[in-house]
Coordinates of C-alpha atoms in Angstrom, one line a residue:
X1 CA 146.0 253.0 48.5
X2 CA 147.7 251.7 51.6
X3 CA 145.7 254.0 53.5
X4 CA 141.9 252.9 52.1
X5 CA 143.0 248.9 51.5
X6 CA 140.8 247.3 54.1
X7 CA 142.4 244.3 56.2
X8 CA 141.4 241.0 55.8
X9 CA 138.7 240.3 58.5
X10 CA 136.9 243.3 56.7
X11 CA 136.6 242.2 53.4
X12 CA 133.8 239.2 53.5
X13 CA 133.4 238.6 49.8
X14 CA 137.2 237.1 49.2
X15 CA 136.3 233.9 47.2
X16 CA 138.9 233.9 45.1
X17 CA 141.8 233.9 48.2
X18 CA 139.9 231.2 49.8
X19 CA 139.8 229.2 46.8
X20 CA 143.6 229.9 46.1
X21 CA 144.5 228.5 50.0
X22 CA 142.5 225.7 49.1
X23 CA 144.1 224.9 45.8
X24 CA 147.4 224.8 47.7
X25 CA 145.8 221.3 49.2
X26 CA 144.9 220.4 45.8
X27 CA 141.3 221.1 46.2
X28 CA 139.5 223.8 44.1
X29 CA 136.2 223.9 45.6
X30 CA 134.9 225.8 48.4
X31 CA 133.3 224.9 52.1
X32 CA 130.7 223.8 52.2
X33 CA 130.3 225.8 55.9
X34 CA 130.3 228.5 53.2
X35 CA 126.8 229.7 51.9
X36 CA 127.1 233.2 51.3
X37 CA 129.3 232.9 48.5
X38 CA 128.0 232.8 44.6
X39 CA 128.6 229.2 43.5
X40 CA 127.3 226.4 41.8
X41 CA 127.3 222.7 42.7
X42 CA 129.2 219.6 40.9
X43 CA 129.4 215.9 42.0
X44 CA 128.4 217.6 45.7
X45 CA 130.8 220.2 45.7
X46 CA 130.7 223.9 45.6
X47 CA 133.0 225.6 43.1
X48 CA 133.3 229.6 43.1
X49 CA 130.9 230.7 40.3
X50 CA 133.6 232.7 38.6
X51 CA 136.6 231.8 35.6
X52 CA 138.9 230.0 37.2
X53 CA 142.0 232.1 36.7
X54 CA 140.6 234.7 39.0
X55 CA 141.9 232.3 42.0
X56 CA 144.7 231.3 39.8
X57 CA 146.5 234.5 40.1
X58 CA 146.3 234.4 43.9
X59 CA 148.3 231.1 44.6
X60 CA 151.1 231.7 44.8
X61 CA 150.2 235.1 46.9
X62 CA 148.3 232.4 49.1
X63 CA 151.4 230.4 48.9
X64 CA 153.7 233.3 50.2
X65 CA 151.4 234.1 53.5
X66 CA 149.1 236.3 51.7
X67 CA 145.7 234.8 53.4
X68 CA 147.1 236.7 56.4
X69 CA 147.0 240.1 54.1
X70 CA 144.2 238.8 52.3
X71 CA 142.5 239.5 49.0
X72 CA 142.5 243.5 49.0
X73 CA 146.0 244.0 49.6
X74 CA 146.3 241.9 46.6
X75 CA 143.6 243.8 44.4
X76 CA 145.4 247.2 45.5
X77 CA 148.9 246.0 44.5
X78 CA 147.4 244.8 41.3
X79 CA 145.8 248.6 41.1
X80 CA 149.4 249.5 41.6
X81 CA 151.3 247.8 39.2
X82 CA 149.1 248.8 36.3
X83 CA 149.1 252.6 37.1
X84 CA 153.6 252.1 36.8
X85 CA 152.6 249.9 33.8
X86 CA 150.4 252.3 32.2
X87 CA 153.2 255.1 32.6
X88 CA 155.5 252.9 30.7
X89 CA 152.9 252.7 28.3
X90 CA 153.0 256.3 27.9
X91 CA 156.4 256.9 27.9
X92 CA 157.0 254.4 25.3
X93 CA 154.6 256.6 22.8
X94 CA 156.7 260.1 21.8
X95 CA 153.4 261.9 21.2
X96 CA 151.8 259.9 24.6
X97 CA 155.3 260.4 26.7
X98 CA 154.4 264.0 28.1
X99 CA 151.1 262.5 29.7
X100 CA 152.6 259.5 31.3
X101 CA 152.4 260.7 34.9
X102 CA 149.2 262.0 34.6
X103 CA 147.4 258.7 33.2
X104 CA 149.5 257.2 36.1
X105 CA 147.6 259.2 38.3
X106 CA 144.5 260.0 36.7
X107 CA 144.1 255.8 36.9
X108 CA 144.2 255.1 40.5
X109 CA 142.5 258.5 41.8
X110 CA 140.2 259.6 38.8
X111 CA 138.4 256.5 38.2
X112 CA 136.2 254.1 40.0
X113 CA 139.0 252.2 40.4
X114 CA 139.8 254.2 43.5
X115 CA 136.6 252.7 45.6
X116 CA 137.8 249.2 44.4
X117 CA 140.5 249.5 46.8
X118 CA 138.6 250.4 49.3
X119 CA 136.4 247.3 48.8
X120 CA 138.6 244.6 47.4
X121 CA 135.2 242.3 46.6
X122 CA 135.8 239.3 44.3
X123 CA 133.9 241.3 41.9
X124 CA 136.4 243.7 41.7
X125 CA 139.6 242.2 42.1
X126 CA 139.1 240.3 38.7
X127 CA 138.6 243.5 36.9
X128 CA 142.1 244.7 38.2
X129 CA 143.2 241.3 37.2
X130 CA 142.3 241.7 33.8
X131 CA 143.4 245.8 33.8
X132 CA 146.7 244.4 34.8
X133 CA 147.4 241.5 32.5
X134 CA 146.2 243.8 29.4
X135 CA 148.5 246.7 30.7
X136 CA 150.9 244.6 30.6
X137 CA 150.1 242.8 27.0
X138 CA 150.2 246.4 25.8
X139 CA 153.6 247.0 27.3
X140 CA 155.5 243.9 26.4
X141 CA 153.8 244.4 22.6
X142 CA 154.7 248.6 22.4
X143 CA 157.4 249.1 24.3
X144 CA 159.4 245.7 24.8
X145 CA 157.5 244.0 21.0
X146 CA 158.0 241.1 22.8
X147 CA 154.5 239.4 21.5
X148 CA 155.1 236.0 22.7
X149 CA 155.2 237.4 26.3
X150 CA 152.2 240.1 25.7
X151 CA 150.2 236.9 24.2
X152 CA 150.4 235.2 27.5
X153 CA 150.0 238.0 29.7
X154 CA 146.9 238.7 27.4
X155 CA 145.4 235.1 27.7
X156 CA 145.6 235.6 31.2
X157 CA 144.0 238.7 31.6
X158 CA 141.2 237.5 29.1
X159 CA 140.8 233.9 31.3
X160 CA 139.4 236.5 34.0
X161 CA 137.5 239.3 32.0
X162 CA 136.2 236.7 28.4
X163 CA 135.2 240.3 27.1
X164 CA 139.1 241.6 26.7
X165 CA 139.3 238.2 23.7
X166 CA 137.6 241.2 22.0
X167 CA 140.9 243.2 22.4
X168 CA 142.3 240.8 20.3
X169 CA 142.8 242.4 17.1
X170 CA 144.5 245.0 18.9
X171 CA 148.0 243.4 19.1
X172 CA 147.3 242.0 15.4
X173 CA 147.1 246.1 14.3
X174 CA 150.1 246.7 16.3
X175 CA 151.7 243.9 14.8
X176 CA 151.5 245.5 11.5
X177 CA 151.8 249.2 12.5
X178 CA 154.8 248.5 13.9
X179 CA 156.7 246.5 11.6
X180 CA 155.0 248.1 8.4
X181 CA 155.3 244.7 6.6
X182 CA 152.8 242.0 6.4
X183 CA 155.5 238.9 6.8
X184 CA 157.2 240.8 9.6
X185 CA 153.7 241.6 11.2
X186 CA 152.5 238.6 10.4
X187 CA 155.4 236.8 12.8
X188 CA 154.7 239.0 15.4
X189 CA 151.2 237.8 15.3
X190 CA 152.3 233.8 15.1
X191 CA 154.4 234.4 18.4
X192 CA 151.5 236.3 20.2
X193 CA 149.2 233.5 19.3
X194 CA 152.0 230.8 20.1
X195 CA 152.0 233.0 23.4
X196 CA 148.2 232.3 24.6
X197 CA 148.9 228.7 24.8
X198 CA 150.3 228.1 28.5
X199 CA 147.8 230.6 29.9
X200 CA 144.9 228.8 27.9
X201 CA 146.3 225.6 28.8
X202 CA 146.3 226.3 32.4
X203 CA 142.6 226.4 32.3
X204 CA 141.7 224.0 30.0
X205 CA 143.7 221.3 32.9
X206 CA 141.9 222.8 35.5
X207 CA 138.8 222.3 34.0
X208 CA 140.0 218.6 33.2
X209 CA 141.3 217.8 37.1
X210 CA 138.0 219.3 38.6
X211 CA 135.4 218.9 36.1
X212 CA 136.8 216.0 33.6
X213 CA 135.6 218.5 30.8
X214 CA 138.3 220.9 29.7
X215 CA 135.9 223.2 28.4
X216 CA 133.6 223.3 31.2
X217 CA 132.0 226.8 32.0
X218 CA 131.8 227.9 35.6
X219 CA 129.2 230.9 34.3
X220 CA 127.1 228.6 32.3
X221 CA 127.0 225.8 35.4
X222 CA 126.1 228.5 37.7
X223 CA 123.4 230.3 35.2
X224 CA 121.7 227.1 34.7
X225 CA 121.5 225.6 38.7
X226 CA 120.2 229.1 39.0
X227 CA 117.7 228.8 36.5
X228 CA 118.9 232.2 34.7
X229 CA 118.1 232.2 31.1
X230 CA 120.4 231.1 28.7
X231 CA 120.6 234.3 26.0
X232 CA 122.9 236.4 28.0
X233 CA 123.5 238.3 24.1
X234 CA 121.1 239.7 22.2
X235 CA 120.5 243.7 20.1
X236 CA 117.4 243.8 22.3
X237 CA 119.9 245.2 25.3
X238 CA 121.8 247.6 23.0
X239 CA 119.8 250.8 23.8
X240 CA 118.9 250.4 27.4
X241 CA 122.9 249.5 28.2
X242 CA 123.5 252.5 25.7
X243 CA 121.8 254.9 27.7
X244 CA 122.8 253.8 31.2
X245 CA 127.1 253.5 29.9
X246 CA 126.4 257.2 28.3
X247 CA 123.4 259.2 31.0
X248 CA 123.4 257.3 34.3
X249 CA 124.4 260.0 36.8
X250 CA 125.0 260.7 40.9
X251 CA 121.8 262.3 42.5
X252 CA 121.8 265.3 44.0
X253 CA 120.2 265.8 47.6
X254 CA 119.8 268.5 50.1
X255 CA 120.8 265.9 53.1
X256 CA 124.4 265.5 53.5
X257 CA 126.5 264.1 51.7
X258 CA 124.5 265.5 48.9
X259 CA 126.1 263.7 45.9
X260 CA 124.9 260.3 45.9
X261 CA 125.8 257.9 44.0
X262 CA 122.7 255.1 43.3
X263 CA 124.3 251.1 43.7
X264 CA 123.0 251.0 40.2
X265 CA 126.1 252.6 38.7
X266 CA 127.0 256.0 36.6
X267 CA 128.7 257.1 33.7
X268 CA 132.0 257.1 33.1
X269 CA 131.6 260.1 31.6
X270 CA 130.8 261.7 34.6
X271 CA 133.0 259.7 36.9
X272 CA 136.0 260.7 35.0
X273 CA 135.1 263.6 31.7
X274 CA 138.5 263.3 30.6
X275 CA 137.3 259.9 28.8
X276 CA 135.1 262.0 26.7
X277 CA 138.8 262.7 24.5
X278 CA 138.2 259.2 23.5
X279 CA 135.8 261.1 20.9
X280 CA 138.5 263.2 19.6
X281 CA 141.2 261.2 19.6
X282 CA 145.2 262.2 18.3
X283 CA 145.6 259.5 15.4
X284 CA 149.4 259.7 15.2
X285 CA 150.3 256.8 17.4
X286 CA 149.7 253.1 16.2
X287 CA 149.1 252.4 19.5
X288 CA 145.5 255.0 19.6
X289 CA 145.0 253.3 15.9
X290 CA 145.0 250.7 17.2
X291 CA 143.3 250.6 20.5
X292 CA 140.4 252.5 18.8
X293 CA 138.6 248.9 17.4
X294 CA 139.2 247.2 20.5
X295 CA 137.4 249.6 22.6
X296 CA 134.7 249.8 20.2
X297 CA 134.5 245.6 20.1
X298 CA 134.6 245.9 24.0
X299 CA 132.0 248.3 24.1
X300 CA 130.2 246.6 21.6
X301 CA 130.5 242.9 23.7
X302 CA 128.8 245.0 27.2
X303 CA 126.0 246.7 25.0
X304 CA 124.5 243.5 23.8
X305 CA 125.1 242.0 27.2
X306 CA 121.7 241.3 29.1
X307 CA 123.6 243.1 32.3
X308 CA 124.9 246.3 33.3
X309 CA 126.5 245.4 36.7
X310 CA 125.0 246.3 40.1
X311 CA 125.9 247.6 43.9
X312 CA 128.8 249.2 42.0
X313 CA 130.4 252.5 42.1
X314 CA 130.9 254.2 38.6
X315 CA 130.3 251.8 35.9
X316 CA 132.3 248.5 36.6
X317 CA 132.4 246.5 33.5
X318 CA 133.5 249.5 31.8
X319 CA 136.8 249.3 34.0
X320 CA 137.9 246.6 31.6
X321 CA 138.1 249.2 28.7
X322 CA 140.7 251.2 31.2
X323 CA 143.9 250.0 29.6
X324 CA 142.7 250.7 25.8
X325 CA 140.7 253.8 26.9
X326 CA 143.5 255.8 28.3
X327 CA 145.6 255.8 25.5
X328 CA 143.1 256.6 23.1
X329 CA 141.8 259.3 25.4
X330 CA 144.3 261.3 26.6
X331 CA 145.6 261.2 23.0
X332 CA 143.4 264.2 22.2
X333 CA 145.3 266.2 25.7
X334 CA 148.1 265.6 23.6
X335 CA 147.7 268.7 21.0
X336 CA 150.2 271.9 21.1
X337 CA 146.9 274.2 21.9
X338 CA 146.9 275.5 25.3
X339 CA 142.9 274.4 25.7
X340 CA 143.6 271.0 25.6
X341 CA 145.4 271.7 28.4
X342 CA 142.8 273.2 30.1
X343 CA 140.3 270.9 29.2
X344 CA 142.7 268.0 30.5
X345 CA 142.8 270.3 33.6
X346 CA 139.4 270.4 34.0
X347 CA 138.0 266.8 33.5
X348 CA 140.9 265.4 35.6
X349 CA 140.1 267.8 38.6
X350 CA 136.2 267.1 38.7
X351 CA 137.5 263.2 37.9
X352 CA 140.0 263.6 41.2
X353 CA 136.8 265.1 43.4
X354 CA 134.1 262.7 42.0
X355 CA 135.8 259.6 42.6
X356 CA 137.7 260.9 45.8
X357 CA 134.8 262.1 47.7
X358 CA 132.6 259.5 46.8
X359 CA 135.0 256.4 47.8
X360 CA 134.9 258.2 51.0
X361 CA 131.3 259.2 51.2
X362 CA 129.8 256.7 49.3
X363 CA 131.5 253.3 50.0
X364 CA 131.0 251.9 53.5

């Protein structure tokens, strides 16, 4: 990561670090020297057109000096932190423990996620926001059941990415699972609840400060001064994003450096196979039972969405899936059978060279 991280003066699109030095002088829009940037306009001010949080997260970063780093030394840290987090995951799971290192791994160099540290956009950084924050929602909840803490570290990760709220019902499963008793469970699920308060708060007084309305929506100010219609949902986009999230692949070419990889994204099932265990998965942990129906209400949300992403590498919206995917994915490695093994083998390496050599290839 150190090694791919660009430096600052590299890195053009870096709204949300501009925004967090600007915060520090209690002001949350942007220059207005600045035109490049996606925004939208309020009482003659340009705000970034993203959730708030996403510059949130960087203050006190910004506060610390980071503006000298800037924002893709932040995005790789965050990249970092969730592949240790995701090993404490693991080892917290007996039947998951044995695979640990290898999701560890497998997250920063056998995903997509590898080429987003090798960009840092603003684009993303707040899907390693929201990978981090749920990483470590599902740690405080499985390994630490500390669901007052995983409720706020899950409010913040779903203030940056509004399609983990459909992960939700995940920590109210594990709630249960774990405690095998509805009062007990239901507790747990009062103090996760109690838990998204300050995180929700937070935005809800930004919103007021800036805006004066604390439910004011940066994506529906910026759809409408853009004149973007306003049914962003609808079944009519269910098969079209079907196909691309399951078919869309890398082109093959006799010029070097023959695998290409079209800016209109690819599979994840070709930029890392060893999510196709996800269809097989190992049912004995309550974490895979209960990651299985937020993946599916995830999955669900980005196949009625009216967009698939674009100038991306791999399939970015389905990096928000990462921390509930793994899990329930490498789940089906997990059997005594020496294949699984093999299989794990096999999907990991072509995983390792896809994303590898096209982060290096593929990504100016």
């Amino acid at each position: 990561l150190a090694e791919i991280t660009p430096p600052a003066h590299l890195n053009p699109y870096d709204g949300p670090m501009r925004v967090a030095a600007r915060l520090l002088e209690c002001h949350g829009d942007i220059p207005k020297s600045i035109s490049w940037m996606e925004y939208f306009t309020h009482e003659g001010k340009r705000y970034l057109a993203y959730p708030p949080m996403a510059s949130l997260l960087l203050v006190p970063y910004a506060a610390l000096g980071g503006d000298a780093l800037g924002q893709a030394v932040f995005n790789s840290g965050l990249i970092l932190g969730t592949s240790f987090l995701l090993f404490r995951v693991f080892a917290a799971v007996p039947t998951l423990r044995p695979l640990g290192l290898v999701a560890a791994v497998l997250y920063v160099v056998g995903t997509p996620v590898l080429s987003s540290a090798r960009v840092g956009s603003v684009w993303l950084l707040m899907h390693s926001e929201g990978n981090f924050f749920l990483t470590l929602a599902l740690w405080l909840a499985v390994a630490r059941r500390s669901f007052g803490w995983a409720g706020c570290a899950f409010m913040v990760a779903a203030q940056v990415r509004y399609a983990i709220l459909m992960a939700g019902p995940v920590f109210a499963i594990l709630a249960l699972l774990q405690t095998g008793s509805w009062r007990l469970g239901g507790r747990s699920i009062l103090r996760f609840a109690i838990g998204c308060l300050p995180s929700g708060l937070l935005v809800l007084g930004y919103n007021f400060a800036f805006f004066g309305d604390p439910f004011f929506s940066s994506y529906l100010a910026t759809w409408a001064q853009w004149g973007q219609p306003p049914m962003r949902f609808s079944t009519d986009y269910v098969w079209r994003n079907l196909v691309f999230y399951t078919t869309a692949m890398p082109v093959w070419t006799e010029a070097w450096p023959h695998l290409v990889f079209p800016s209109g994204g690819q599979t994840i099932f070709v930029m890392s196979p060893f999510f196709l265990g996800a269809l097989v998965p190992r049912w004995q942990s309550a974490l895979v039972r209960a990651a299985v129906p937020g993946v599916l209400l995830m999955f669900a949300f980005y196949l009625s969405y009216s967009f698939q992403g674009s100038t991306q590498f791999g399939s970015r919206y389905m990096q928000d899936l990462y921390p509930l995917l793994f899990p329930v994915a490498l789940s089906a490695f997990g059997r005594p059978a020496s294949l699984w093994r093999w299989l794990l083998g096999a999907g990991a390496a072509v995983g390792v060279f896809v994303n590898v050599f096209g982060t290096l290839t593929a990504i100016p």
